[in-house]
Amino acid sequence: MRFSRARYVTLCQQSLVTAAVLAVGVSAAGVKTLDIVPQPGNLAGAPEVAAPGGVPDALTKRAQRPPKKSAVDAAPVTPRVREVRVTGISQQATPSAERTPQNPTDEAPKQSQKQSQKSAPTEAVGTRRLVALSAPQPVRGYATVGVTWKHGVEYADDHVAVQVRTEKNSTWSGWMDAEYHDEHGPDGGSTEQEARDERPGTDALVIGDVDRVQMRAETLDGTTPPDLKLAVIDPGTGTMTKEAPAIDTSKLPAPAGSEDAPAKGDPRATGAGDSQDAVALSAMKVSAKPYIYSRAQWGANERLRAQSRPAMGTVKAGFIHHTVNANSYTSAQVPALLRGIYAYHTQSRGWRDIGYNYLVDRFGRIWEGRYGGVGSPVVGAHTLGYNEVSFAMSAIGNYETAAPPQAVLSAYARLFAWKLSLYNIAANATRVYVKNRWLPAINGHRDVGQTACPGRYLYAKLPYVRTLTRSVQNGATGAPPTPPAPPPPPNPDAFRFPTQTPRPATAQPAGIAFPRSLNLWGDSNPELVLKSRSGLVHVFPTGGQTGFKPAVTTNGAWSTKDLVTAVGDITGDGRGDVLARARSNKMTWVHRGDGAGHVAAPTSGTNRFRYANMLTAAGDWNRDGRSDVLMRDTKSGWLWMVPGVGNGSFGTPVLLSKSWRNLTATAVAGDLTADGRPDIVSIHRNGYVYVAAQTTTGGLTGFSRRQHVGTKYNALVGGGRDLTGDRYGDVVVRAGSTGQVLILPGKRGTFGGALGPFDQAKGLSRLSSGQMVGGAQPDLVGVSPAGKLLVIAHNSLSNIRGPLSSGLSRPDATQVLNVGDWNRDGRGDIITRQTAGDSLVLRTGLGNGRFGNGTVMSRGWKTFSHLAAVGDVTGDKRVDLIGRARTGKTLIFPGNGARGFTAPRIAPNFMQSYNQVGEGSWKPQQFPGSAFVGSSGGFVPFMGTGAGDLPGYDWVIGPGDVDGDGRNDLVVRDGRGTLWLLPGTVNGYGARRLLATGFSGYAMGS
């Protein structure tokens, strides 16, 4: 059945009460009547009508055609936030003042008769009294307002009432509620909620294009909220363009951090009143995928949000909200409206980002909300107490006073069907276990809080939304089969183990070929899988260990040179070159590099560096596309930048600093301060390392003293963009006592522990650093005692690279096991131990550091005190686990190549394991003759009965061959959060080497 546009207009003009009567009644049997609840003023088109299958025809057709183009922003726009402090009003305010606040300008606002009737104030709830009244404030743009007060001062919902009114063309509106709900915001105890600048306050209220705004506040006890502020936000205007939605969710990878599929018989899988297909959750296919307008398309300035990594949770349910603003906005005004809410949440409320995961406008367009990826379980700030286990989409409009358009309901169905199906949740499930209570899969905000959100008319549509959403899911799932039951939980006392004769460790031949563990992201080096204290799982690839290759030699009269410096490509041929100054006449010559470590005879010379006593490669300091050089002169001690011309010659020097006399060594270290510009690092005579950053105009900032090195390092050999693979600039220093070089890793303006030492440069003079063999990292250049030029190339390897974003958060995991390729799909996987150590959940790797949905493998693991991932120890080409029961048995649990195990067996005294270290490792602890036990419940097997020990380490991880020498190694962590590599040797392990610092924030690793 269809209605003409004229008939639709007639329906839209009826009262809200009449419209509500027309609303559909929904029962367990489905939709009984047509759903026609038009919103007054929204005449965008005829209502959609439910098709026989439960999905409106237009919804089905929309999924089959490309999305239309809409007006969006072409570039980021920065809103202007103005916060006005509002002083309190005396508690002795007269009743007339409470009912009709005086105009602070002493001139009564002009009101039309209709608006005057609307503005007649209602009596305060209980003994609520007027406590604050702002002066009228000017408004610019399509504005948003809100009211906040002091951090840490919380009120119950009914304690505070805030209202605003607006003036347009000298006429004031009636007072409108700026809703305050103590359930709106970040969860208590979260980093976001505990931030010092997080402020309680009202919801954002979009007031639109008006001239002035005024607010008033009432409280039950007559006291004024401290530090009360009215925020008035101009969202700004940008260049608009017409574009289709930027995000096609059908192209997104499967999400990481998905909810574990309930096992058969698990009471959380279904409940009374649930549909039959809610039982087979683990077999659900991903529903039809919606198009979503991106943050960039509403002009989000990403600098306004917190720059730290967003928190990831999981999805157990979805929540429906509304934003409580006028419903008459146009399509082109939506980006500005979103920017206003975004600015209020981040700049006035102090949240890390906009609170909602998604928003939908009255035209049915879905918009990306909180940053972190629309397909990821990003923790929002929308539903207090449930943010980390849910997602939310807020309908832009006030649905307490108007009915939602069908376009909004259809958008909810598309988005919720897709999002819930990613986590195996049927949209019409009525009993989903969420944070110690049962909830439907789809909820209104009021279902878990004392709030009117999402408005009575939108809330009344929830049964219809659930039915419509499930209809979309049914179109994708068909009739899924019931998943097979997981294998029974292990019970070591229920098995009969075959008699085995332990093989002595001494019988193992030298050069054992350990089982390989396939990598989690396609590289040949092993990774560390670490869980932070907040529950986030991070994958840190190792890089084979940074270091230097054997030297390449160039003969010549290098002993006659008093300055020899690698300066990068100054000849314009793409290869690194060397500057060398003759001691006799102070002429400096350019030696072209061949890209393989050799340099040619000089072809050009210059007197530009006649009075220099220090030369340092500066990279492209002046950003003209050519390499430059830093020079300190002997007369004044000033520092100059000498620009390269690109053909081996140089331009006029530019003075950078007059304060360089007392600095004994200088290097350009890349970007240490994370401002996008190179920084200079110097060692002062007082033993401190100083950093000076480049300014936007190419000059230098003042010195900043960073850390004390004393006389340990007598030279800064050079610097580079990144020598360790962590994306920060580093420097190479030289130890005066030994002549060895070390790498100081940059850490946001300071330095971590030294990596090395490296012996290749011992005995060399005039040592410098620059790119000579074409790698991304600089190489070492120096003169040998025999007068030869040596180029020592960096090996292009790193210790630990930056973490991969796994998107997985499991705060309840007691162990995270890097198991290798468990399901034999060619990619590494992990297993998490959850539910107080009782369940094992397989999370299949996607080959990029991320993981698919979790699958419960089995339960009953509480009887095991320790578990370890050991690769294939049974020889069947499937990876296994080893566990130690509290009864003392050590068992092998062979993987079945899918998602479970075959029958366990007793572990022999000797076995081959990829995380094993060779003969004579350390003193036996808890696992006599078989393993070293770490604090997180893992252990590392070893061979032999060595007398050594590992004191002071809380982690002992066996990731495999980290340094690439063919022997398996250990990674250990000390009490300061420093990771050390214990390299495997023929006799156990060698002297420890620094791997990385700053890992104290992680609870466990494997």
PDB file of N, CA, C and O in Angstrom, residues 362-391:
ATOM      1  N   ARG A 362      18.079  12.943   9.780  1.00  0.00           N
ATOM      2  CA  ARG A 362      16.675  12.659   9.501  1.00  0.00           C
ATOM      3  C   ARG A 362      16.451  12.224   8.058  1.00  0.00           C
ATOM      4  O   ARG A 362      15.358  11.757   7.717  1.00  0.00           O
ATOM      5  N   PHE A 363      17.496  12.318   7.231  1.00  0.00           N
ATOM      6  CA  PHE A 363      17.400  11.878   5.853  1.00  0.00           C
ATOM      7  C   PHE A 363      17.874  10.435   5.680  1.00  0.00           C
ATOM      8  O   PHE A 363      17.912   9.922   4.568  1.00  0.00           O
ATOM      9  N   GLY A 364      18.282   9.803   6.785  1.00  0.00           N
ATOM     10  CA  GLY A 364      18.711   8.413   6.744  1.00  0.00           C
ATOM     11  C   GLY A 364      20.175   8.205   6.447  1.00  0.00           C
ATOM     12  O   GLY A 364      20.610   7.068   6.239  1.00  0.00           O
ATOM     13  N   ARG A 365      20.973   9.273   6.440  1.00  0.00           N
ATOM     14  CA  ARG A 365      22.401   9.133   6.189  1.00  0.00           C
ATOM     15  C   ARG A 365      23.115   8.773   7.488  1.00  0.00           C
ATOM     16  O   ARG A 365      22.907   9.415   8.523  1.00  0.00           O
ATOM     17  N   ILE A 366      23.975   7.764   7.433  1.00  0.00           N
ATOM     18  CA  ILE A 366      24.736   7.314   8.600  1.00  0.00           C
ATOM     19  C   ILE A 366      26.100   7.998   8.561  1.00  0.00           C
ATOM     20  O   ILE A 366      26.772   8.026   7.527  1.00  0.00           O
ATOM     21  N   TRP A 367      26.521   8.537   9.707  1.00  0.00           N
ATOM     22  CA  TRP A 367      27.785   9.270   9.809  1.00  0.00           C
ATOM     23  C   TRP A 367      28.700   8.590  10.815  1.00  0.00           C
ATOM     24  O   TRP A 367      28.249   8.135  11.874  1.00  0.00           O
ATOM     25  N   GLU A 368      29.982   8.544  10.483  1.00  0.00           N
ATOM     26  CA  GLU A 368      30.990   8.019  11.411  1.00  0.00           C
ATOM     27  C   GLU A 368      31.133   8.972  12.587  1.00  0.00           C
ATOM     28  O   GLU A 368      31.306  10.175  12.407  1.00  0.00           O
ATOM     29  N   GLY A 369      31.066   8.431  13.801  1.00  0.00           N
ATOM     30  CA  GLY A 369      31.230   9.246  15.002  1.00  0.00           C
ATOM     31  C   GLY A 369      32.638   9.146  15.545  1.00  0.00           C
ATOM     32  O   GLY A 369      33.587   9.657  14.967  1.00  0.00           O
ATOM     33  N   ARG A 370      32.781   8.453  16.675  1.00  0.00           N
ATOM     34  CA  ARG A 370      34.080   8.386  17.359  1.00  0.00           C
ATOM     35  C   ARG A 370      35.139   7.732  16.486  1.00  0.00           C
ATOM     36  O   ARG A 370      34.889   6.748  15.806  1.00  0.00           O
ATOM     37  N   TYR A 371      36.340   8.315  16.531  1.00  0.00           N
ATOM     38  CA  TYR A 371      37.476   7.851  15.734  1.00  0.00           C
ATOM     39  C   TYR A 371      37.919   6.455  16.196  1.00  0.00           C
ATOM     40  O   TYR A 371      37.836   6.120  17.371  1.00  0.00           O
ATOM     41  N   GLY A 372      38.422   5.662  15.248  1.00  0.00           N
ATOM     42  CA  GLY A 372      38.958   4.349  15.574  1.00  0.00           C
ATOM     43  C   GLY A 372      38.583   3.280  14.577  1.00  0.00           C
ATOM     44  O   GLY A 372      39.088   2.165  14.651  1.00  0.00           O
ATOM     45  N   GLY A 373      37.685   3.613  13.630  1.00  0.00           N
ATOM     46  CA  GLY A 373      37.278   2.640  12.624  1.00  0.00           C
ATOM     47  C   GLY A 373      35.858   2.178  12.830  1.00  0.00           C
ATOM     48  O   GLY A 373      35.505   1.704  13.916  1.00  0.00           O
ATOM     49  N   VAL A 374      35.025   2.300  11.802  1.00  0.00           N
ATOM     50  CA  VAL A 374      33.615   1.941  11.958  1.00  0.00           C
ATOM     51  C   VAL A 374      33.435   0.452  12.185  1.00  0.00           C
ATOM     52  O   VAL A 374      32.436   0.021  12.751  1.00  0.00           O
ATOM     53  N   GLY A 375      34.401  -0.364  11.759  1.00  0.00           N
ATOM     54  CA  GLY A 375      34.288  -1.799  11.952  1.00  0.00           C
ATOM     55  C   GLY A 375      34.925  -2.307  13.222  1.00  0.00           C
ATOM     56  O   GLY A 375      34.903  -3.506  13.488  1.00  0.00           O
ATOM     57  N   SER A 376      35.488  -1.406  14.025  1.00  0.00           N
ATOM     58  CA  SER A 376      36.182  -1.801  15.252  1.00  0.00           C
ATOM     59  C   SER A 376      35.291  -1.568  16.474  1.00  0.00           C
ATOM     60  O   SER A 376      34.424  -0.694  16.458  1.00  0.00           O
ATOM     61  N   PRO A 377      35.524  -2.303  17.554  1.00  0.00           N
ATOM     62  CA  PRO A 377      34.732  -2.113  18.776  1.00  0.00           C
ATOM     63  C   PRO A 377      35.257  -0.949  19.609  1.00  0.00           C
ATOM     64  O   PRO A 377      35.761  -1.119  20.715  1.00  0.00           O
ATOM     65  N   VAL A 378      35.146   0.260  19.071  1.00  0.00           N
ATOM     66  CA  VAL A 378      35.673   1.445  19.738  1.00  0.00           C
ATOM     67  C   VAL A 378      34.829   1.763  20.969  1.00  0.00           C
ATOM     68  O   VAL A 378      33.599   1.813  20.899  1.00  0.00           O
ATOM     69  N   VAL A 379      35.472   1.994  22.107  1.00  0.00           N
ATOM     70  CA  VAL A 379      34.761   2.345  23.337  1.00  0.00           C
ATOM     71  C   VAL A 379      34.327   3.807  23.246  1.00  0.00           C
ATOM     72  O   VAL A 379      35.157   4.700  23.087  1.00  0.00           O
ATOM     73  N   GLY A 380      33.031   4.047  23.327  1.00  0.00           N
ATOM     74  CA  GLY A 380      32.501   5.395  23.232  1.00  0.00           C
ATOM     75  C   GLY A 380      32.252   6.008  24.594  1.00  0.00           C
ATOM     76  O   GLY A 380      32.725   5.537  25.637  1.00  0.00           O
ATOM     77  N   ALA A 381      31.472   7.095  24.592  1.00  0.00           N
ATOM     78  CA  ALA A 381      31.075   7.777  25.829  1.00  0.00           C
ATOM     79  C   ALA A 381      29.601   8.124  25.692  1.00  0.00           C
ATOM     80  O   ALA A 381      29.214   9.281  25.675  1.00  0.00           O
ATOM     81  N   HIS A 382      28.786   7.099  25.584  1.00  0.00           N
ATOM     82  CA  HIS A 382      27.376   7.296  25.274  1.00  0.00           C
ATOM     83  C   HIS A 382      26.440   6.721  26.319  1.00  0.00           C
ATOM     84  O   HIS A 382      25.381   7.294  26.602  1.00  0.00           O
ATOM     85  N   THR A 383      26.787   5.585  26.921  1.00  0.00           N
ATOM     86  CA  THR A 383      25.889   4.882  27.831  1.00  0.00           C
ATOM     87  C   THR A 383      26.696   4.466  29.050  1.00  0.00           C
ATOM     88  O   THR A 383      27.410   3.466  29.009  1.00  0.00           O
ATOM     89  N   LEU A 384      26.611   5.245  30.101  1.00  0.00           N
ATOM     90  CA  LEU A 384      27.446   5.025  31.274  1.00  0.00           C
ATOM     91  C   LEU A 384      27.322   3.597  31.781  1.00  0.00           C
ATOM     92  O   LEU A 384      26.224   3.087  31.991  1.00  0.00           O
ATOM     93  N   GLY A 385      28.452   2.956  31.983  1.00  0.00           N
ATOM     94  CA  GLY A 385      28.485   1.597  32.495  1.00  0.00           C
ATOM     95  C   GLY A 385      28.487   0.532  31.421  1.00  0.00           C
ATOM     96  O   GLY A 385      28.753  -0.637  31.717  1.00  0.00           O
ATOM     97  N   TYR A 386      28.211   0.910  30.166  1.00  0.00           N
ATOM     98  CA  TYR A 386      28.105  -0.083  29.097  1.00  0.00           C
ATOM     99  C   TYR A 386      28.941   0.285  27.871  1.00  0.00           C
ATOM    100  O   TYR A 386      28.853  -0.373  26.840  1.00  0.00           O
ATOM    101  N   ASN A 387      29.743   1.327  27.983  1.00  0.00           N
ATOM    102  CA  ASN A 387      30.480   1.796  26.813  1.00  0.00           C
ATOM    103  C   ASN A 387      31.443   0.756  26.266  1.00  0.00           C
ATOM    104  O   ASN A 387      31.628   0.649  25.050  1.00  0.00           O
ATOM    105  N   GLU A 388      32.087  -0.006  27.144  1.00  0.00           N
ATOM    106  CA  GLU A 388      33.114  -0.925  26.678  1.00  0.00           C
ATOM    107  C   GLU A 388      32.537  -2.217  26.117  1.00  0.00           C
ATOM    108  O   GLU A 388      33.271  -3.038  25.576  1.00  0.00           O
ATOM    109  N   VAL A 389      31.212  -2.435  26.226  1.00  0.00           N
ATOM    110  CA  VAL A 389      30.615  -3.682  25.743  1.00  0.00           C
ATOM    111  C   VAL A 389      29.486  -3.417  24.751  1.00  0.00           C
ATOM    112  O   VAL A 389      28.641  -4.279  24.536  1.00  0.00           O
ATOM    113  N   SER A 390      29.452  -2.239  24.167  1.00  0.00           N
ATOM    114  CA  SER A 390      28.343  -1.911  23.280  1.00  0.00           C
ATOM    115  C   SER A 390      28.784  -0.861  22.271  1.00  0.00           C
ATOM    116  O   SER A 390      29.896  -0.336  22.327  1.00  0.00           O
ATOM    117  N   PHE A 391      27.891  -0.559  21.352  1.00  0.00           N
ATOM    118  CA  PHE A 391      28.057   0.574  20.446  1.00  0.00           C
ATOM    119  C   PHE A 391      26.750   1.343  20.446  1.00  0.00           C
ATOM    120  O   PHE A 391      25.712   0.849  20.898  1.00  0.00           O
TER     121      PHE A 391
END
